[in-house]
């Protein structure tokens, strides 16, 4: 080790520290000596590690710079068979049911099956009236889109609607009053 005459390398400095530490803490002096003797090996290992770290860094930098910015996903528009058929100008017929013990549902499905077989140019759909709309306004909005609507509605008590039709029944009777008033005003 030549400190003073030539500029000391960092390995020289490390050797001095390890030798003095091994002396100072009463460690086996061979530890420090072994380090000093294997300086070349340590130097080579340090270079190899530095090169490896550099390669890994370059790899990550290239990978991140090569990545395209995330594109905003386009809304997925899937045309259902129903949409396509509607585009072709087919009539849309919905068979509604309201039921307590499923008799009306059975009738609605039977009618739709029979009608499908007889009228291939129309689209038939069977639907629980309770699932047709979530808001009252939607009944009118959706019904306007139907070419034809058929209702199988079971009644209970004194001609009262079933539980699953209470909301539709309320809307329908209110609309009925409005329609009656309009007809009355027009003298019909
Ligand atoms: C307790 C009870 C009350 C009924 N009340 C009426 C009624 O007020 N008016 C009516 O037309 N039918 C009434 N029905 C007949 C049902 O509407 C009929 O059985 C219907 O097919 C039942 O349909 P669902 O199985 O789809 O619920 C009543 C039936 C039961 C069992």
Coordinates of C-alpha atoms and ligand atoms in Angstrom, one line a residue, residues 98-105 154-160 162, ligand 1:
X98 CA -97.6 -10.3 -13.6
X99 CA -98.0 -13.3 -11.5
X100 CA -98.2 -14.7 -8.0
X101 CA -98.3 -18.5 -8.6
X102 CA -96.8 -18.4 -12.1
X103 CA -99.9 -19.2 -14.2
X104 CA -99.8 -15.9 -16.0
X105 CA -96.1 -16.3 -16.7
X154 CA -103.2 -12.1 -12.7
X155 CA -105.5 -10.4 -10.1
X156 CA -106.1 -11.2 -6.5
X157 CA -108.4 -10.0 -3.7
X158 CA -110.9 -7.7 -5.3
X159 CA -109.3 -7.5 -8.7
X160 CA -106.1 -6.1 -7.1
X162 CA -100.1 -8.9 -7.6
Ligands
LIG1 C1 -107.1 -15.8 -3.1 C2 -107.3 -15.5 -4.6 C3 -108.0 -14.4 -4.9 C4 -108.3 -14.1 -6.3 N1 -108.9 -13.0 -6.6 C5 -109.2 -12.8 -7.9 C6 -109.9 -11.6 -8.3 O1 -110.2 -10.7 -7.5 N2 -110.2 -11.4 -9.6 C7 -109.9 -12.3 -10.6 O2 -110.2 -12.2 -11.7 N3 -109.2 -13.5 -10.2 C8 -108.9 -13.7 -8.9 N4 -108.2 -14.9 -8.6 C9 -107.9 -15.8 -9.6 C10 -106.4 -15.7 -10.0 O3 -106.2 -14.4 -10.6 C11 -106.1 -16.8 -11.0 O4 -106.0 -18.0 -10.2 C12 -104.8 -16.6 -11.7 O5 -104.7 -17.6 -12.7 C13 -103.6 -16.7 -10.9 O6 -102.5 -16.3 -11.6 P1 -101.0 -16.5 -11.2 O7 -100.8 -18.0 -10.9 O8 -100.2 -16.1 -12.3 O9 -100.7 -15.7 -10.0 C14 -107.9 -15.1 -7.3 C15 -107.3 -16.3 -6.9 C16 -107.0 -16.5 -5.5 C17 -106.3 -17.8 -5.2

